[in-house]
PDB file of C-alpha atoms in Angstrom:
ATOM      1  CA  UNK C   1     -35.742  40.314  49.354  1.00 52.00           C
ATOM      2  CA  UNK C   2     -34.808  37.259  51.398  1.00 58.00           C
ATOM      3  CA  UNK C   3     -38.212  35.656  51.109  1.00 65.00           C
ATOM      4  CA  UNK C   4     -38.325  36.306  47.371  1.00 75.00           C
ATOM      5  CA  UNK C   5     -35.017  34.429  46.958  1.00 74.00           C
ATOM      6  CA  UNK C   6     -36.512  31.454  48.771  1.00 80.00           C
ATOM      7  CA  UNK C   7     -39.665  31.715  46.646  1.00 77.00           C
ATOM      8  CA  UNK C   8     -37.527  31.575  43.492  1.00 79.00           C
ATOM      9  CA  UNK C   9     -35.661  28.601  44.970  1.00 78.00           C
ATOM     10  CA  UNK C  10     -38.927  26.784  45.627  1.00 81.00           C
ATOM     11  CA  UNK C  11     -40.154  27.587  42.105  1.00 79.00           C
ATOM     12  CA  UNK C  12     -36.923  26.330  40.509  1.00 76.00           C
ATOM     13  CA  UNK C  13     -37.082  23.120  42.528  1.00 79.00           C
ATOM     14  CA  UNK C  14     -40.662  22.687  41.383  1.00 76.00           C
ATOM     15  CA  UNK C  15     -39.592  23.272  37.796  1.00 74.00           C
ATOM     16  CA  UNK C  16     -36.944  20.558  38.186  1.00 71.00           C
ATOM     17  CA  UNK C  17     -39.612  18.194  39.502  1.00 73.00           C
ATOM     18  CA  UNK C  18     -41.998  18.969  36.639  1.00 74.00           C
ATOM     19  CA  UNK C  19     -39.201  18.621  34.086  1.00 69.00           C
ATOM     20  CA  UNK C  20     -38.159  15.287  35.527  1.00 70.00           C
ATOM     21  CA  UNK C  21     -41.554  13.725  36.155  1.00 71.00           C
ATOM     22  CA  UNK C  22     -43.615  15.118  33.291  1.00 69.00           C
ATOM     23  CA  UNK C  23     -41.006  14.878  30.549  1.00 67.00           C
ATOM     24  CA  UNK C  24     -41.869  11.347  29.374  1.00 69.00           C
ATOM     25  CA  UNK C  25     -45.533  12.330  29.034  1.00 70.00           C
ATOM     26  CA  UNK C  26     -44.772  15.610  27.280  1.00 67.00           C
ATOM     27  CA  UNK C  27     -42.488  13.891  24.770  1.00 65.00           C
ATOM     28  CA  UNK C  28     -45.097  11.218  24.077  1.00 68.00           C
ATOM     29  CA  UNK C  29     -47.563  13.982  23.207  1.00 67.00           C
ATOM     30  CA  UNK C  30     -45.214  15.691  20.803  1.00 67.00           C
ATOM     31  CA  UNK C  31     -42.071  13.972  19.552  1.00 65.00           C
ATOM     32  CA  UNK C  32     -40.817  17.366  18.354  1.00 62.00           C
ATOM     33  CA  UNK C  33     -40.264  18.171  22.030  1.00 61.00           C
ATOM     34  CA  UNK C  34     -37.584  15.503  22.424  1.00 59.00           C
ATOM     35  CA  UNK C  35     -34.988  18.291  22.683  1.00 60.00           C
ATOM     36  CA  UNK C  36     -36.277  18.867  26.237  1.00 61.00           C
ATOM     37  CA  UNK C  37     -34.644  15.565  27.202  1.00 65.00           C
ATOM     38  CA  UNK C  38     -31.190  17.013  26.568  1.00 67.00           C
ATOM     39  CA  UNK C  39     -28.960  16.718  29.653  1.00 73.00           C
ATOM     40  CA  UNK C  40     -27.850  20.314  29.156  1.00 80.00           C
ATOM     41  CA  UNK C  41     -31.314  21.408  30.272  1.00 79.00           C
ATOM     42  CA  UNK C  42     -30.903  19.351  33.451  1.00 80.00           C
ATOM     43  CA  UNK C  43     -27.503  20.948  34.041  1.00 86.00           C
ATOM     44  CA  UNK C  44     -28.833  24.440  33.285  1.00 86.00           C
ATOM     45  CA  UNK C  45     -31.666  24.031  35.797  1.00 85.00           C
ATOM     46  CA  UNK C  46     -29.252  22.650  38.403  1.00 87.00           C
ATOM     47  CA  UNK C  47     -26.830  25.528  37.765  1.00 90.00           C
ATOM     48  CA  UNK C  48     -29.581  28.093  38.104  1.00 88.00           C
ATOM     49  CA  UNK C  49     -30.760  26.403  41.311  1.00 89.00           C
ATOM     50  CA  UNK C  50     -27.179  26.549  42.612  1.00 93.00           C
ATOM     51  CA  UNK C  51     -26.870  30.289  41.975  1.00 91.00           C
ATOM     52  CA  UNK C  52     -30.239  31.114  43.519  1.00 89.00           C
ATOM     53  CA  UNK C  53     -29.652  28.842  46.510  1.00 91.00           C
ATOM     54  CA  UNK C  54     -26.180  30.167  47.281  1.00 91.00           C
ATOM     55  CA  UNK C  55     -27.537  33.694  47.189  1.00 89.00           C
ATOM     56  CA  UNK C  56     -30.510  32.809  49.389  1.00 89.00           C
ATOM     57  CA  UNK C  57     -28.386  30.864  51.899  1.00 91.00           C
ATOM     58  CA  UNK C  58     -26.381  33.995  52.706  1.00 89.00           C
ATOM     59  CA  UNK C  59     -29.353  35.383  54.602  1.00 86.00           C
ATOM     60  CA  UNK C  60     -30.516  32.163  56.246  1.00 88.00           C
ATOM     61  CA  UNK C  61     -30.344  31.972  60.034  1.00 84.00           C
ATOM     62  CA  UNK C  62     -27.210  30.980  61.887  1.00 86.00           C
ATOM     63  CA  UNK C  63     -26.783  28.347  64.556  1.00 90.00           C
ATOM     64  CA  UNK C  64     -27.881  24.746  64.327  1.00 90.00           C
ATOM     65  CA  UNK C  65     -31.033  25.616  62.375  1.00 89.00           C
ATOM     66  CA  UNK C  66     -28.956  27.362  59.716  1.00 90.00           C
ATOM     67  CA  UNK C  67     -26.504  24.466  59.558  1.00 93.00           C
ATOM     68  CA  UNK C  68     -29.386  22.013  59.104  1.00 94.00           C
ATOM     69  CA  UNK C  69     -31.029  24.141  56.392  1.00 93.00           C
ATOM     70  CA  UNK C  70     -27.767  24.610  54.512  1.00 95.00           C
ATOM     71  CA  UNK C  71     -26.927  20.914  54.830  1.00 96.00           C
ATOM     72  CA  UNK C  72     -30.289  19.949  53.352  1.00 95.00           C
ATOM     73  CA  UNK C  73     -29.914  22.481  50.530  1.00 95.00           C
ATOM     74  CA  UNK C  74     -26.371  21.391  49.682  1.00 96.00           C
ATOM     75  CA  UNK C  75     -27.430  17.739  49.701  1.00 96.00           C
ATOM     76  CA  UNK C  76     -30.327  18.568  47.376  1.00 95.00           C
ATOM     77  CA  UNK C  77     -28.043  20.488  45.026  1.00 94.00           C
ATOM     78  CA  UNK C  78     -25.478  17.691  45.038  1.00 96.00           C
ATOM     79  CA  UNK C  79     -28.193  15.198  44.095  1.00 95.00           C
ATOM     80  CA  UNK C  80     -29.417  17.439  41.264  1.00 90.00           C
ATOM     81  CA  UNK C  81     -25.917  17.591  39.807  1.00 93.00           C
ATOM     82  CA  UNK C  82     -25.284  13.898  40.431  1.00 94.00           C
ATOM     83  CA  UNK C  83     -28.497  13.031  38.592  1.00 87.00           C
ATOM     84  CA  UNK C  84     -27.416  15.153  35.649  1.00 85.00           C
ATOM     85  CA  UNK C  85     -23.812  13.958  35.463  1.00 89.00           C
ATOM     86  CA  UNK C  86     -23.604  10.403  36.815  1.00 87.00           C
ATOM     87  CA  UNK C  87     -24.722   8.537  33.716  1.00 84.00           C
ATOM     88  CA  UNK C  88     -27.094   6.289  35.647  1.00 86.00           C
ATOM     89  CA  UNK C  89     -30.281   4.703  34.302  1.00 87.00           C
ATOM     90  CA  UNK C  90     -33.281   6.909  33.499  1.00 81.00           C
ATOM     91  CA  UNK C  91     -35.156   5.579  36.521  1.00 86.00           C
ATOM     92  CA  UNK C  92     -32.224   6.195  38.873  1.00 89.00           C
ATOM     93  CA  UNK C  93     -31.747   9.689  37.425  1.00 86.00           C
ATOM     94  CA  UNK C  94     -35.415  10.511  38.012  1.00 85.00           C
ATOM     95  CA  UNK C  95     -35.372   9.220  41.586  1.00 90.00           C
ATOM     96  CA  UNK C  96     -32.141  11.072  42.403  1.00 92.00           C
ATOM     97  CA  UNK C  97     -33.445  14.290  40.845  1.00 88.00           C
ATOM     98  CA  UNK C  98     -36.810  14.085  42.598  1.00 88.00           C
ATOM     99  CA  UNK C  99     -35.159  13.514  45.978  1.00 93.00           C
ATOM    100  CA  UNK C 100     -32.675  16.336  45.364  1.00 92.00           C
ATOM    101  CA  UNK C 101     -35.259  18.844  44.149  1.00 89.00           C
ATOM    102  CA  UNK C 102     -37.594  17.951  47.029  1.00 91.00           C
ATOM    103  CA  UNK C 103     -34.840  18.441  49.602  1.00 93.00           C
ATOM    104  CA  UNK C 104     -33.861  21.746  48.048  1.00 91.00           C
ATOM    105  CA  UNK C 105     -37.470  22.963  47.991  1.00 89.00           C
ATOM    106  CA  UNK C 106     -37.903  21.852  51.592  1.00 92.00           C
ATOM    107  CA  UNK C 107     -34.827  23.809  52.697  1.00 92.00           C
ATOM    108  CA  UNK C 108     -36.072  26.963  50.951  1.00 89.00           C
ATOM    109  CA  UNK C 109     -39.556  26.467  52.400  1.00 89.00           C
ATOM    110  CA  UNK C 110     -38.213  26.044  55.923  1.00 91.00           C
ATOM    111  CA  UNK C 111     -36.022  29.136  55.510  1.00 89.00           C
ATOM    112  CA  UNK C 112     -39.062  31.040  54.260  1.00 86.00           C
ATOM    113  CA  UNK C 113     -41.070  30.005  57.314  1.00 87.00           C
ATOM    114  CA  UNK C 114     -38.177  30.830  59.621  1.00 82.00           C
ATOM    115  CA  UNK C 115     -38.066  34.376  58.287  1.00 74.00           C
ATOM    116  CA  UNK C 116     -41.843  34.914  58.366  1.00 66.00           C
ATOM    117  CA  UNK C 117     -41.983  36.532  61.781  1.00 58.00           C
ATOM    118  CA  UNK C 118     -38.685  38.385  61.758  1.00 58.00           C
ATOM    119  CA  UNK C 119     -37.854  41.731  60.204  1.00 52.00           C
ATOM    120  CA  UNK C 120     -35.187  41.712  57.521  1.00 51.00           C
ATOM    121  CA  UNK C 121     -31.648  42.332  58.748  1.00 50.00           C
ATOM    122  CA  UNK C 122     -30.197  45.517  57.306  1.00 49.00           C
ATOM    123  CA  UNK C 123     -26.736  47.055  57.420  1.00 44.00           C
TER     124      UNK C 123
END
């Protein structure tokens, strides 16, 4: 279960990256797709990433490694929300979102690798 949560987190971060980086090209191919540029989509993706990440973080390791992973994830999430809400230029929003989504994906990937050799903890 733990690894699947991290896999979903990685996939959502990837979706944020695709949405952010490919959107200008997609809209140029079909102006009817301009609705995809709506900031509510950015917020919805960030909100979904928040829910998945908070759930996944509950089973991440403790100690300094866990603190580092959680710090990276929280920073990535904060950047995703900042990019959606700050009202900065399109370029700044894209850079902020790409950095945030990359950091979030990296934290989930590192957590995934950390759990690869250990059995799941059960109560």
